[in-house]
Amino acid sequence: MRKSMPQNRMTIQRRIIIEELKQHNSHPTAEQLYHIVRESLPRISLGTIYRNLDFLSKNNIIRKLDIDKEQARYDAVIKEHYHVRCIRCGKIGDIFNLPKTDIEKEVGKLTDFVIVDYLPEFKGICPECINKTKSEELKSITEDKKENI
Amino acid sequence: MRKSMPQNRMTIQRRIIIEELKQHNSHPTAEQLYHIVRESLPRISLGTIYRNLDFLSKNNIIRKLDIDKEQARYDAVIKEHYHVRCIRCGKIGDIFNLPKTDIEKEVGKLTDFVIVDYLPEFKGICPECINKTKSEELKSITEDKKENI
DNA sequence: ATGTTTGCAAATCATTTGCATAGTT
DNA sequence: AACTATGCAAATGATTTGCAAACAT
């Protein structure tokens, strides 16, 4: 059963946070969203941003992304999709429609854990950073990973 | 070309940190390793632990794992493998010999990023926690993920 | 009226860093 | 001797929390 919209209070702060997050598909950090929201609500505090982002992700209204080790990022798109992080500038891109595989079943055979979730993440170079990169350099980057055992 | 053992100094601290990490395949945090190492080197500081773990992972002698959002974990096993994190107790298990796929190529078609790395992580329930769990409950857990759109 | 949420400031917690001293090569 | 690493303590930075006042239902 799907969780329903929570019975909790829709404050102006909460409403604007949701609206701005829907407007900004760039997977902003709490701090970035704080600056965005302050343009309409100059007195909002960072604590309120954090409390609401936490509340909203726990209620499946938004998604919290752990793709960046330093700062959490937030995404208003709930539909299943995955993310690429640019190794140059940190920008996060979306990956929709990843083909289904039986990887969880496969992994279940390789461990004594019961697998309940699969979280693929990708690293890459975004279009803007590709343009700044010399082509030979780019070639060596994509081959780097074969270096490890 | 493989990076060679760095030219830097092999202090007692660094040697013991490597030894203890090899001894403890449990993917310890810096803090846990600090307590372990303190049994042979009571005056070692946490800063030294961090500095060495950082140095060693940058030189490909150990691996730093980002699987736990709160604290980094470290692994002396360099050979390619992946990890499952127990959603109950946090324990981290290893997954060796994951079948190769062309997922990076597939993902490349779904985004305008150039993909350079694929980092699959898994969540699961470890054997000890499975034993503590009623079987109907376990069944519902493995079906939970189908709930989302 | 009642329980939630807010703004603010202080607290927390993992990790990093500055510095003088000690250790390695 | 020359340079790198250590111990210690203080700094950092993201996130969390306590509290009294403001707000939503």
Short mmCIF file of C-alpha atoms (C1' of nucleotides) in Angstrom, two decimals:
data_model
loop_
_atom_site.label_atom_id
_atom_site.label_comp_id
_atom_site.label_asym_id
_atom_site.label_seq_id
_atom_site.Cartn_x
_atom_site.Cartn_y
_atom_site.Cartn_z
CA MET A 1 0.00 0.00 0.00
CA ARG A 2 1.17 3.48 -0.92
CA LYS A 3 1.77 5.91 1.91
CA SER A 4 -0.77 8.71 1.71
CA MET A 5 -0.05 12.39 2.00
CA PRO A 6 0.72 12.90 5.65
CA GLN A 7 -1.80 14.48 7.93
CA ASN A 8 0.74 17.05 9.04
CA ARG A 9 0.56 20.76 8.64
CA MET A 10 1.15 22.51 5.35
CA THR A 11 2.96 25.63 6.42
CA ILE A 12 4.01 28.32 3.98
CA GLN A 13 7.61 27.23 4.49
CA ARG A 14 6.86 23.64 3.62
CA ARG A 15 4.81 24.58 0.58
CA ILE A 16 7.48 26.89 -0.83
CA ILE A 17 10.23 24.35 -0.23
CA ILE A 18 8.30 21.77 -2.23
CA GLU A 19 7.51 24.27 -4.98
CA GLU A 20 11.08 25.47 -5.34
CA LEU A 21 12.44 21.98 -5.34
CA LYS A 22 10.06 21.06 -8.16
CA GLN A 23 11.21 24.15 -10.03
CA HIS A 24 14.89 23.35 -9.64
CA ASN A 25 15.72 19.98 -11.13
CA SER A 26 19.41 20.43 -10.35
CA HIS A 27 19.38 18.25 -7.20
CA PRO A 28 20.24 21.16 -4.89
CA THR A 29 21.84 20.86 -1.50
CA ALA A 30 19.99 22.07 1.60
CA GLU A 31 22.13 25.20 1.60
CA GLN A 32 21.39 25.96 -2.06
CA LEU A 33 17.69 25.48 -1.52
CA TYR A 34 17.93 27.73 1.53
CA HIS A 35 19.21 30.57 -0.63
CA ILE A 36 16.54 29.95 -3.25
CA VAL A 37 13.72 29.84 -0.72
CA ARG A 38 14.98 32.95 1.06
CA GLU A 39 14.07 34.98 -1.99
CA SER A 40 10.42 34.43 -1.20
CA LEU A 41 10.75 33.84 2.54
CA PRO A 42 13.65 35.98 3.77
CA ARG A 43 13.20 34.96 7.40
CA ILE A 44 13.26 31.18 6.93
CA SER A 45 16.04 29.43 8.81
CA LEU A 46 18.37 26.73 7.60
CA GLY A 47 17.06 24.52 10.40
CA THR A 48 13.57 24.72 8.92
CA ILE A 49 14.94 23.74 5.54
CA TYR A 50 16.65 20.71 7.02
CA ARG A 51 13.65 19.72 9.11
CA ASN A 52 11.32 19.92 6.14
CA LEU A 53 13.62 18.13 3.73
CA ASP A 54 13.92 15.38 6.29
CA PHE A 55 10.17 15.25 6.88
CA LEU A 56 9.39 15.27 3.17
CA SER A 57 11.84 12.56 2.24
CA LYS A 58 10.69 10.35 5.11
CA ASN A 59 7.18 10.73 3.75
CA ASN A 60 8.21 9.92 0.19
CA ILE A 61 7.27 13.34 -1.14
CA ILE A 62 10.82 14.08 -2.20
CA ARG A 63 13.99 11.99 -2.43
CA LYS A 64 17.18 12.48 -0.49
CA LEU A 65 20.24 11.56 -2.54
CA ASP A 66 23.43 10.27 -0.95
CA ILE A 67 25.45 10.54 -4.14
CA ASP A 68 27.57 13.36 -2.75
CA LYS A 69 29.61 12.40 0.30
CA GLU A 70 29.91 15.96 1.59
CA GLN A 71 26.37 17.27 1.34
CA ALA A 72 23.02 15.60 0.83
CA ARG A 73 21.10 16.52 -2.28
CA TYR A 74 17.38 16.57 -2.82
CA ASP A 75 15.16 15.66 -5.74
CA ALA A 76 11.46 16.34 -6.21
CA VAL A 77 11.22 13.56 -8.78
CA ILE A 78 9.97 10.43 -7.05
CA LYS A 79 9.67 8.22 -10.13
CA GLU A 80 12.43 5.60 -10.12
CA HIS A 81 15.64 6.81 -11.69
CA TYR A 82 19.35 6.91 -10.99
CA HIS A 83 22.14 9.48 -10.99
CA VAL A 84 25.51 10.31 -12.53
CA ARG A 85 27.86 12.67 -10.80
CA CYS A 86 30.32 14.69 -12.83
CA ILE A 87 33.84 14.04 -11.56
CA ARG A 88 34.86 17.52 -12.70
CA CYS A 89 32.22 19.92 -11.51
CA GLY A 90 30.01 17.79 -9.28
CA LYS A 91 26.88 18.31 -11.32
CA ILE A 92 24.34 15.53 -11.00
CA GLY A 93 22.49 14.13 -13.99
CA ASP A 94 19.48 11.84 -14.19
CA ILE A 95 19.26 8.39 -15.68
CA PHE A 96 15.74 7.30 -16.48
CA ASN A 97 14.61 3.97 -17.86
CA LEU A 98 17.59 1.92 -16.81
CA PRO A 99 16.85 -1.55 -18.18
CA LYS A 100 15.70 -4.00 -15.52
CA THR A 101 18.08 -6.80 -14.73
CA ASP A 102 18.06 -9.71 -12.32
CA ILE A 103 21.14 -8.35 -10.60
CA GLU A 104 19.64 -8.56 -7.12
CA LYS A 105 18.95 -12.23 -7.63
CA GLU A 106 22.47 -12.74 -8.97
CA VAL A 107 24.00 -10.91 -6.04
CA GLY A 108 21.91 -12.98 -3.64
CA LYS A 109 23.80 -16.02 -4.85
CA LEU A 110 27.14 -14.38 -4.08
CA THR A 111 26.49 -13.48 -0.45
CA ASP A 112 24.71 -14.76 2.63
CA PHE A 113 22.84 -11.46 2.97
CA VAL A 114 19.23 -11.25 1.80
CA ILE A 115 19.33 -8.47 -0.78
CA VAL A 116 16.58 -5.88 -0.46
CA ASP A 117 17.83 -3.01 -2.55
CA TYR A 118 20.15 -2.17 -5.42
CA LEU A 119 21.59 1.33 -5.63
CA PRO A 120 23.65 1.85 -8.75
CA GLU A 121 25.50 5.11 -8.97
CA PHE A 122 27.57 6.38 -11.82
CA LYS A 123 30.44 8.76 -12.26
CA GLY A 124 30.91 10.61 -15.48
CA ILE A 125 31.77 13.85 -17.17
CA CYS A 126 28.99 16.24 -17.98
CA PRO A 127 28.59 17.85 -21.43
CA GLU A 128 29.96 21.20 -20.28
CA CYS A 129 33.07 19.63 -18.82
CA ILE A 130 33.52 17.44 -21.89
CA ASN A 131 33.75 20.58 -23.98
CA LYS A 132 36.54 21.86 -21.77
CA THR A 133 38.50 18.62 -22.09
CA LYS A 134 41.02 17.71 -24.79
CA SER A 135 40.03 14.58 -26.65
CA GLU A 136 43.18 12.51 -25.92
CA GLU A 137 42.77 13.30 -22.27
CA LEU A 138 39.17 12.15 -22.44
CA LYS A 139 40.19 8.89 -23.98
CA SER A 140 42.67 8.14 -21.22
CA ILE A 141 40.06 8.89 -18.57
CA THR A 142 37.59 6.35 -19.87
CA GLU A 143 40.37 3.78 -19.91
CA ASP A 144 41.64 4.52 -16.42
CA LYS A 145 39.33 2.13 -14.70
CA LYS A 146 40.88 -0.87 -16.43
CA GLU A 147 44.03 -0.16 -14.44
CA ASN A 148 42.83 -1.75 -11.23
CA ILE A 149 43.00 -5.47 -10.58
CA MET B 1 50.51 1.09 -15.46
CA ARG B 2 50.02 0.18 -11.83
CA LYS B 3 50.99 2.76 -9.22
CA SER B 4 53.99 1.48 -7.29
CA MET B 5 54.41 1.50 -3.55
CA PRO B 6 54.97 5.14 -2.67
CA GLN B 7 58.37 6.39 -1.79
CA ASN B 8 57.09 7.78 1.48
CA ARG B 9 58.10 6.80 4.94
CA MET B 10 57.03 3.60 6.54
CA THR B 11 56.50 4.62 10.12
CA ILE B 12 55.49 2.20 12.84
CA GLN B 13 52.08 3.84 12.88
CA ARG B 14 51.54 3.33 9.17
CA ARG B 15 52.75 -0.26 9.29
CA ILE B 16 50.47 -1.21 12.19
CA ILE B 17 47.48 0.51 10.60
CA ILE B 18 47.96 -1.55 7.44
CA GLU B 19 48.50 -4.74 9.42
CA GLU B 20 45.44 -4.28 11.59
CA LEU B 21 43.26 -3.38 8.65
CA LYS B 22 44.35 -6.57 6.91
CA GLN B 23 43.56 -8.49 10.06
CA HIS B 24 40.07 -7.00 10.41
CA ASN B 25 38.01 -7.69 7.35
CA SER B 26 34.98 -6.02 8.90
CA HIS B 27 35.41 -2.72 7.02
CA PRO B 28 36.07 -0.72 10.19
CA THR B 29 35.57 3.00 10.59
CA ALA B 30 38.52 5.26 11.41
CA GLU B 31 37.38 5.37 15.02
CA GLN B 32 37.13 1.57 15.30
CA LEU B 33 40.57 1.17 13.79
CA TYR B 34 41.86 3.79 16.19
CA HIS B 35 40.77 1.66 19.15
CA ILE B 36 42.25 -1.46 17.60
CA VAL B 37 45.58 0.18 16.84
CA ARG B 38 45.76 1.77 20.28
CA GLU B 39 46.20 -1.67 21.76
CA SER B 40 49.66 -1.86 20.21
CA LEU B 41 50.34 1.88 19.98
CA PRO B 42 48.62 3.53 22.95
CA ARG B 43 49.85 7.02 22.08
CA ILE B 44 48.68 7.11 18.46
CA SER B 45 46.26 9.92 17.72
CA LEU B 46 43.04 9.83 15.76
CA GLY B 47 44.51 12.45 13.45
CA THR B 48 47.31 10.08 12.52
CA ILE B 49 44.78 7.38 11.79
CA TYR B 50 42.87 9.70 9.49
CA ARG B 51 45.98 11.02 7.80
CA ASN B 52 47.27 7.54 7.11
CA LEU B 53 43.97 6.14 5.91
CA ASP B 54 43.76 9.05 3.55
CA PHE B 55 47.32 8.60 2.36
CA LEU B 56 46.92 4.86 1.91
CA SER B 57 43.69 5.07 -0.02
CA LYS B 58 45.03 7.79 -2.28
CA ASN B 59 47.94 5.49 -3.05
CA ASN B 60 45.70 2.50 -3.73
CA ILE B 61 47.06 0.48 -0.84
CA ILE B 62 43.67 0.32 0.84
CA ARG B 63 40.17 1.30 -0.23
CA LYS B 64 37.94 3.94 1.31
CA LEU B 65 34.27 2.95 1.20
CA ASP B 66 31.49 5.51 1.02
CA ILE B 67 28.76 2.98 1.66
CA ASP B 68 27.95 4.46 5.07
CA LYS B 69 26.75 8.06 4.94
CA GLU B 70 27.81 8.84 8.52
CA GLN B 71 31.31 7.45 8.68
CA ALA B 72 33.80 6.31 6.07
CA ARG B 73 34.86 2.70 6.18
CA TYR B 74 38.12 1.17 5.10
CA ASP B 75 39.02 -2.06 3.40
CA ALA B 76 42.46 -3.63 2.93
CA VAL B 77 41.17 -5.72 0.04
CA ILE B 78 42.01 -3.94 -3.19
CA LYS B 79 40.77 -6.62 -5.59
CA GLU B 80 37.57 -5.46 -7.27
CA HIS B 81 34.48 -6.28 -5.29
CA TYR B 82 31.31 -4.61 -4.05
CA HIS B 83 29.43 -4.25 -0.79
CA VAL B 84 26.10 -4.93 0.90
CA ARG B 85 25.09 -2.99 3.97
CA CYS B 86 22.75 -4.58 6.50
CA ILE B 87 19.75 -2.31 6.99
CA ARG B 88 19.38 -3.64 10.53
CA CYS B 89 22.80 -3.59 12.14
CA GLY B 90 24.92 -1.73 9.59
CA LYS B 91 27.32 -4.61 9.03
CA ILE B 92 29.01 -4.59 5.64
CA GLY B 93 29.42 -7.72 3.56
CA ASP B 94 31.51 -8.37 0.48
CA ILE B 95 30.36 -9.33 -2.97
CA PHE B 96 33.04 -10.86 -5.13
CA ASN B 97 32.80 -11.99 -8.72
CA LEU B 98 29.86 -9.88 -9.72
CA PRO B 99 29.19 -10.83 -13.34
CA LYS B 100 30.39 -8.23 -15.83
CA THR B 101 27.69 -6.42 -17.74
CA ASP B 102 27.66 -3.71 -20.34
CA ILE B 103 25.71 -1.44 -18.02
CA GLU B 104 28.07 1.50 -18.45
CA LYS B 105 27.56 1.37 -22.18
CA GLU B 106 23.79 1.10 -21.70
CA VAL B 107 23.76 4.04 -19.32
CA GLY B 108 25.82 6.05 -21.75
CA LYS B 109 22.91 5.88 -24.15
CA LEU B 110 20.53 7.26 -21.55
CA THR B 111 22.44 10.41 -20.64
CA ASP B 112 24.64 13.05 -22.18
CA PHE B 113 27.36 12.39 -19.59
CA VAL B 114 30.36 10.29 -20.56
CA ILE B 115 30.27 7.45 -18.06
CA VAL B 116 33.57 6.64 -16.41
CA ASP B 117 32.58 4.54 -13.43
CA TYR B 118 29.82 2.29 -12.11
CA LEU B 119 29.38 1.94 -8.36
CA PRO B 120 26.70 -0.55 -7.47
CA GLU B 121 25.81 -0.77 -3.81
CA PHE B 122 23.38 -3.11 -2.19
CA LYS B 123 21.25 -3.11 0.91
CA GLY B 124 20.32 -6.33 2.59
CA ILE B 125 19.89 -8.19 5.82
CA CYS B 126 22.84 -10.06 7.22
CA PRO B 127 22.60 -13.68 8.40
CA GLU B 128 22.56 -12.75 12.10
CA CYS B 129 19.73 -10.27 11.61
CA ILE B 130 17.83 -12.75 9.44
CA ASN B 131 17.81 -15.14 12.37
CA LYS B 132 16.24 -12.50 14.56
CA THR B 133 13.50 -11.79 12.02
CA LYS B 134 10.15 -13.55 11.70
CA SER B 135 9.70 -15.11 8.30
CA GLU B 136 6.48 -13.29 7.30
CA GLU B 137 8.14 -10.03 8.18
CA LEU B 138 11.10 -10.95 6.02
CA LYS B 139 8.85 -11.69 3.09
CA SER B 140 7.21 -8.29 3.30
CA ILE B 141 10.59 -6.57 3.43
CA THR B 142 11.79 -8.08 0.19
CA GLU B 143 8.55 -7.02 -1.46
CA ASP B 144 8.61 -3.45 -0.13
CA LYS B 145 10.58 -2.05 -3.00
CA LYS B 146 7.82 -2.85 -5.47
CA GLU B 147 5.72 -0.24 -3.67
CA ASN B 148 7.34 2.73 -5.35
CA ILE B 149 6.31 3.98 -8.77
"C1'" DA C 1 -7.43 24.31 22.39
"C1'" DT C 2 -3.91 21.29 21.04
"C1'" DG C 3 -0.20 19.74 18.95
"C1'" DT C 4 3.14 21.15 15.15
"C1'" DT C 5 6.33 23.99 13.25
"C1'" DT C 6 9.25 27.92 13.28
"C1'" DG C 7 13.51 30.93 14.07
"C1'" DC C 8 17.39 31.25 16.54
"C1'" DA C 9 21.41 29.75 18.71
"C1'" DA C 10 23.96 26.34 20.56
"C1'" DA C 11 25.36 21.50 20.21
"C1'" DT C 12 27.04 17.45 17.72
"C1'" DC C 13 29.98 14.58 15.25
"C1'" DA C 14 33.15 13.07 11.66
"C1'" DT C 15 36.93 14.80 9.63
"C1'" DT C 16 40.67 18.20 8.80
"C1'" DT C 17 44.35 21.23 9.98
"C1'" DG C 18 48.21 24.22 12.30
"C1'" DC C 19 52.10 23.75 14.77
"C1'" DA C 20 56.12 22.36 17.31
"C1'" DT C 21 58.48 18.06 18.02
"C1'" DA C 22 60.07 13.45 16.77
"C1'" DG C 23 61.27 10.07 13.39
"C1'" DT C 24 62.79 8.23 8.74
"C1'" DT C 25 65.84 8.11 5.03
"C1'" DA D 1 70.71 17.33 7.20
"C1'" DA D 2 66.33 17.45 4.83
"C1'" DC D 3 62.06 16.42 4.80
"C1'" DT D 4 57.94 13.76 6.29
"C1'" DA D 5 54.97 12.15 9.89
"C1'" DT D 6 53.24 12.47 14.62
"C1'" DG D 7 50.54 14.06 18.76
"C1'" DC D 8 47.79 17.35 20.43
"C1'" DA D 9 44.36 20.69 20.31
"C1'" DA D 10 41.69 23.69 17.94
"C1'" DA D 11 39.01 24.49 13.65
"C1'" DT D 12 35.70 23.19 10.20
"C1'" DG D 13 31.39 22.20 8.08
"C1'" DA D 14 27.13 19.70 7.50
"C1'" DT D 15 23.44 18.48 10.10
"C1'" DT D 16 20.71 18.20 14.44
"C1'" DT D 17 18.52 19.83 18.52
"C1'" DG D 18 16.47 22.58 22.68
"C1'" DC D 19 13.49 26.09 23.50
"C1'" DA D 20 10.02 29.66 23.63
"C1'" DA D 21 7.03 31.91 20.47
"C1'" DA D 22 3.99 31.59 16.30
"C1'" DC D 23 0.93 28.95 13.57
"C1'" DA D 24 -2.30 25.35 11.52
"C1'" DT D 25 -6.09 22.56 12.23
#
